[in-house]
Structure formats: C-alpha cells, structure tokens
mmCIF file of C-alpha atoms in Angstrom:
data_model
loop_
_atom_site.group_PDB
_atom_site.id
_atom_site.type_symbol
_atom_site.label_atom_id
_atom_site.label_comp_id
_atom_site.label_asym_id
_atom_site.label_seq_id
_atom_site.Cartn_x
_atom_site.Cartn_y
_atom_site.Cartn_z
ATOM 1 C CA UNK A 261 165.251 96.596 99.204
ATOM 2 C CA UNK A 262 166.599 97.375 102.677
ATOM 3 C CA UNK A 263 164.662 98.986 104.853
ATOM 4 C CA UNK A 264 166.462 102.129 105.118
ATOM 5 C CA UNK A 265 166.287 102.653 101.599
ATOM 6 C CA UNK A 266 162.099 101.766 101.802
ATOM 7 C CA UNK A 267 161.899 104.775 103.985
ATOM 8 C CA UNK A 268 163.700 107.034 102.306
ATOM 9 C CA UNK A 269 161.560 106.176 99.117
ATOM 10 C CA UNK A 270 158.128 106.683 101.800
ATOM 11 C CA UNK A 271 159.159 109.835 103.051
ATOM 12 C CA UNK A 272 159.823 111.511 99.736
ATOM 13 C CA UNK A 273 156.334 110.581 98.348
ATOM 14 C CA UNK A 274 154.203 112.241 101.623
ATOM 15 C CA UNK A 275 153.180 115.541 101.663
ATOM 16 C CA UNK A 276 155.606 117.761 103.717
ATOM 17 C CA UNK A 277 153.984 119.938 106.710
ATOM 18 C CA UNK A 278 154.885 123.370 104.816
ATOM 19 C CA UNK A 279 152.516 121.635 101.809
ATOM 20 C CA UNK A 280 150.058 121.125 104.624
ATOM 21 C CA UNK A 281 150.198 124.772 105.744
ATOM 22 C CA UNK A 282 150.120 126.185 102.455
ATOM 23 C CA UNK A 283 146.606 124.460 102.065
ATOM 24 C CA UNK A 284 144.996 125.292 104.919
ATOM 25 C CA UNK A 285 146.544 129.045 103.827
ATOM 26 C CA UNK A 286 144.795 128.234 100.385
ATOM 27 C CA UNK A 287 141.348 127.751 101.927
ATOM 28 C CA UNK A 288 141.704 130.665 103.938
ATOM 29 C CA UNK A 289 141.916 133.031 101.284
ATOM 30 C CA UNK A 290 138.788 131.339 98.822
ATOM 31 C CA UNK A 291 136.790 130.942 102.166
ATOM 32 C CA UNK A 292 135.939 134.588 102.465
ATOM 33 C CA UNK A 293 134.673 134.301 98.594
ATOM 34 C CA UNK A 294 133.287 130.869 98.871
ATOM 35 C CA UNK A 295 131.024 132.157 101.833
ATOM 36 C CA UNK A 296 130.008 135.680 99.780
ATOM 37 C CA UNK A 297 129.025 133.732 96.560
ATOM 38 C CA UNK A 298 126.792 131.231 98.865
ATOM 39 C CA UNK A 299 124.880 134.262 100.901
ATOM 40 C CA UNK A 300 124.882 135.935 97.827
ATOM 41 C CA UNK A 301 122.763 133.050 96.009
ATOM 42 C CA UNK A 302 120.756 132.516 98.872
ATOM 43 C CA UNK A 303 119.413 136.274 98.848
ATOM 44 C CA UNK A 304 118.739 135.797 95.009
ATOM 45 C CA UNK A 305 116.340 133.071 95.617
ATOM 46 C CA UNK A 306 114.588 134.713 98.019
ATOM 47 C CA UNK A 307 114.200 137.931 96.355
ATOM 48 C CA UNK A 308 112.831 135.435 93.018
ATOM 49 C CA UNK A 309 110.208 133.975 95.664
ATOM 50 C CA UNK A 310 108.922 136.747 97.320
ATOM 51 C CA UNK A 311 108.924 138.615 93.497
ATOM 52 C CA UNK A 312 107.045 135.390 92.476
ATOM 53 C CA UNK A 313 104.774 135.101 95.082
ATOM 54 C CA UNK A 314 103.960 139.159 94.646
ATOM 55 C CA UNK A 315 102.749 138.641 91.115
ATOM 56 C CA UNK A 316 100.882 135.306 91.713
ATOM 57 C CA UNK A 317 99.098 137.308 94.656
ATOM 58 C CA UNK A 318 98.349 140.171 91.901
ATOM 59 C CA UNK A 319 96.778 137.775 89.657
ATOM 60 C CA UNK A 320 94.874 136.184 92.205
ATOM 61 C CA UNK A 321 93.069 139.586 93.245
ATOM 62 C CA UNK A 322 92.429 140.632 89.858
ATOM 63 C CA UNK A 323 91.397 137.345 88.650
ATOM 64 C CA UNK A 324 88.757 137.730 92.077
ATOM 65 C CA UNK A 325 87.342 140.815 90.642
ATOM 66 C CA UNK A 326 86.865 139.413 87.239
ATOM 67 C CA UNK A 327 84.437 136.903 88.591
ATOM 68 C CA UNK A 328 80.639 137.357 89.549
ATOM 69 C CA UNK A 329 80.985 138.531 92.953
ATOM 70 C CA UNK A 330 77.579 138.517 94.158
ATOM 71 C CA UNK A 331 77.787 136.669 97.812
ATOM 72 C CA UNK A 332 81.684 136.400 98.224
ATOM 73 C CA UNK A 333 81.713 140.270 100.349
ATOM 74 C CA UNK A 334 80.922 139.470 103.916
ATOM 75 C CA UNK A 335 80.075 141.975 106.655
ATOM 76 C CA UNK A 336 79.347 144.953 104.090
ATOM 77 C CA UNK A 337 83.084 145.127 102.575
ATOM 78 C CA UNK A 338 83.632 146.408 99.108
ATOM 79 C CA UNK A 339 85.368 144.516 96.697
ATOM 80 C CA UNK A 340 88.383 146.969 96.713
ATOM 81 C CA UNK A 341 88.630 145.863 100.442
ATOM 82 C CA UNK A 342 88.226 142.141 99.907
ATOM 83 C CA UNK A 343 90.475 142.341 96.664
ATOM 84 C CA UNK A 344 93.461 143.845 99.146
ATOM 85 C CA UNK A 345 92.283 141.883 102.180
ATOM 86 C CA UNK A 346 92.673 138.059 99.697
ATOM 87 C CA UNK A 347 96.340 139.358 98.460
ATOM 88 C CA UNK A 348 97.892 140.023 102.226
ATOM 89 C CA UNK A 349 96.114 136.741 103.257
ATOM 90 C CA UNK A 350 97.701 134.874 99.940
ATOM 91 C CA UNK A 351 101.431 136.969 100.874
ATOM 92 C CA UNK A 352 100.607 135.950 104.562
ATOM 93 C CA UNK A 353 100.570 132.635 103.608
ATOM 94 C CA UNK A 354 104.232 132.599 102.410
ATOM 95 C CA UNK A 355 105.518 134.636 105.393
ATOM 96 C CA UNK A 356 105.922 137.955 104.351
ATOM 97 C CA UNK A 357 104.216 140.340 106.506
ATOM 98 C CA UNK A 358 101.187 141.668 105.509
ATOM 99 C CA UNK A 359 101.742 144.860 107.079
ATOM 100 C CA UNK A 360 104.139 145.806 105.386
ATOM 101 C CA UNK A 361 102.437 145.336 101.562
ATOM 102 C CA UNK A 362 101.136 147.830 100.076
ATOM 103 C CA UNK A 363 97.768 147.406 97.593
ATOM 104 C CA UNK A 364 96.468 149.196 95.541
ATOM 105 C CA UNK A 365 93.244 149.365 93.032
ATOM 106 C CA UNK A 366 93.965 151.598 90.024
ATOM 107 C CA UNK A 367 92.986 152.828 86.656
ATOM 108 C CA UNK A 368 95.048 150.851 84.264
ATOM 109 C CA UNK A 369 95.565 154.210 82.112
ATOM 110 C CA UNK A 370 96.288 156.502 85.581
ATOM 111 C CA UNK A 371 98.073 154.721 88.006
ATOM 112 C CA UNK A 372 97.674 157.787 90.308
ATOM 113 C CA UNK A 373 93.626 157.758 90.303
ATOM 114 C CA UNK A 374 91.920 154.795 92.542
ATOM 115 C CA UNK A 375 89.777 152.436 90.706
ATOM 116 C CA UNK A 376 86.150 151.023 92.599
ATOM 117 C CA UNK A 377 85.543 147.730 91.446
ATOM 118 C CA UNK A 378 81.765 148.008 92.712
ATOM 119 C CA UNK A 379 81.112 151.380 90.320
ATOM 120 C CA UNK A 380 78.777 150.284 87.404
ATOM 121 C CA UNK A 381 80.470 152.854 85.718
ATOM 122 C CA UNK A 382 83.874 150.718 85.599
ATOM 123 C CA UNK A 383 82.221 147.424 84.118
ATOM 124 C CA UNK A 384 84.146 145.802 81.453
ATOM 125 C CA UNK A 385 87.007 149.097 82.245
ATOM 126 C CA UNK A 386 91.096 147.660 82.599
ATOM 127 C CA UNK A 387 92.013 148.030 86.138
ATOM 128 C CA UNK A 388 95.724 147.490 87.594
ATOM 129 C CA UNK A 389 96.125 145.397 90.791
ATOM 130 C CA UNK A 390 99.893 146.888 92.363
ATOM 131 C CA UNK A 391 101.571 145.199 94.799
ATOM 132 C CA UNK A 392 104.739 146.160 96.556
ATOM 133 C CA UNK A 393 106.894 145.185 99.499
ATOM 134 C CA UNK A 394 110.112 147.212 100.738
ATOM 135 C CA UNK A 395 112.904 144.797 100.005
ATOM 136 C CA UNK A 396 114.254 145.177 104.085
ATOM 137 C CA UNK A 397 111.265 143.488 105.063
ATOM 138 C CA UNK A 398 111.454 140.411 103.294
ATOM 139 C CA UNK A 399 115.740 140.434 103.060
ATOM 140 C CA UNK A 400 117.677 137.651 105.044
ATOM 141 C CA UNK A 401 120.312 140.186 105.620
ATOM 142 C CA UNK A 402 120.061 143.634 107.072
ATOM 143 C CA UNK A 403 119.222 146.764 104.775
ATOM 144 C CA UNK A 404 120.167 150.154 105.432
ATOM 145 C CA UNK A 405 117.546 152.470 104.159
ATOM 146 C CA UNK A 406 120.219 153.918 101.639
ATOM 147 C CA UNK A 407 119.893 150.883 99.763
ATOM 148 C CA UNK A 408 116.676 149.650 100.329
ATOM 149 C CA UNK A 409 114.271 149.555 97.312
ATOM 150 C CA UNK A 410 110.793 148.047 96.786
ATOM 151 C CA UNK A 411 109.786 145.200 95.139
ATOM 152 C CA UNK A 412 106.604 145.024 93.390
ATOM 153 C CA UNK A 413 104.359 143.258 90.770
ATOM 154 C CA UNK A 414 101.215 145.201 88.698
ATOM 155 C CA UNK A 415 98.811 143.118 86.955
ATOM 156 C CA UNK A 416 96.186 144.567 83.943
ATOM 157 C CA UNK A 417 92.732 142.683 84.174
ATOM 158 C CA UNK A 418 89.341 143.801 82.860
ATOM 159 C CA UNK A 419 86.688 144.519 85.313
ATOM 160 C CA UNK A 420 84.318 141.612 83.502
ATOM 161 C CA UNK A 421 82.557 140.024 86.250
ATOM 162 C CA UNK A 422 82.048 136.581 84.306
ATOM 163 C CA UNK A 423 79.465 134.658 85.823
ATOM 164 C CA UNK A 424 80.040 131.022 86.887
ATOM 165 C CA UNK A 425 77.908 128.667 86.373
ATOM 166 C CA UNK A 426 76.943 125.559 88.758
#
C-alpha cells in the first residue's frame, strides 16, 4: 500500500471537526437538563432527611414522656418544656435550626387544645407530639414564600410513665 493511499484510508476513518462541533453542541443542550435532574435529586434527599430526622425527633419526645420521669426535670421545668427543649436539641444535632421548629404538646383527639404531661388528670391519656419546620429553612435552594410549605411529623403515644427498673 503506498503511502498516499494509507492516508487517504486514515483520514476517512477520523472524526471530522463539524462531528466534533456537533458534540460539544450535543452536550450543550442535555447540560441544562443533566444539571436540573442532579439539583433536583439533591433537594429530594434532603427534604427525606430533615422529614426523617423530624419524626425520629417526635418519637424521641414522646417516647421521653412515656417513661418515669421523676429526676430527669432540672431547674423546675415541666415536662412539656423538657419534651420541646430534647426535640430542638435532637433537630440541633442534625443542623436544622432550632429556632425555627415549632413543638407542640397536644390532645391526640384535639389537636387545637394543649396537652400537660405533668396533669394527673392525663395519666395513661394519648397525647400527640407535632413537629414542623418551614421548608425555606432547611432548603439548599432559595424559597419564595409563595411556595414555601412546612414540613412536619406528629407522633400518638400514651402518657404511661413506665417505670424503669435498675
């Protein structure tokens, strides 16, 4: 084979520069959807994790109030107050901000009326731990307030106070 004829035979098997353009042209348009689909997952896991972490925060308080409680209040707190002050330490503890979750103690039949955990009234009653965060607060991305909702977890537990033994 001359050599002439060799590159001939080389130059129609490599990719032409308009092939190379239409490429880069190719990635241009799929990068804009590429990047979207990416963010887009990214958000979703976070708004699973904070959801997560909002109910495992709501069982945690309730499951506190279900316990024997004598000695665990320090400096003359109720155990309403140490019930929300353990779930914004628990959420605190995963960065999200602790001022911005809202607890709240209520009657598992009237979510409007509070619930006192201390009452001897409300032994053995169903109580509802709720807990909710505005999604803007715990969002990678900006919100606008048009589209911001909250997210939020509610737990049932029975005001039991089981004693535990040593």
């Amino acid at each position: 084979m001359s050599p002439a004829a060799f590159q001939r035979r080389w130059k129609r098997r490599t990719p032409s520069a308009a092939r190379c353009g239409a490429v880069a042209v190719e990635f241009a348009a799929i990068a804009p959807l590429l990047l979207a689909i990416i963010v887009g997952l990214i958000e979703l896991s976070r708004v699973y994790s904070v959801q997560n972490c909002l109910e495992t925060a709501a069982r945690e308080g309730a499951r506190f109030a279900a316990l024997d409680r004598s000695g665990m209040m320090l400096g003359g707190k109720t155990a309403n107050q140490k019930l929300v002050d353990d779930v914004k330490n628990y959420l605190a503890s995963n960065n999200i901000n602790p001022d911005k979750v809202n607890v709240k103690v209520t009657a598992a039949d009237n979510p409007d009326q509070d619930f006192n955990l201390d009452d001897p009234a409300n032994d053995l009653e169903l109580f509802q731990v709720r807990v909710d965060v505005p999604y803007s607060d715990v969002s990678y991305s900006p919100v606008s307030d048009a589209n911001d909702y909250s997210l939020n977890a509610a737990l049932t537990f029975r005001n039991g106070r089981a004693v535990v033994n040593d």
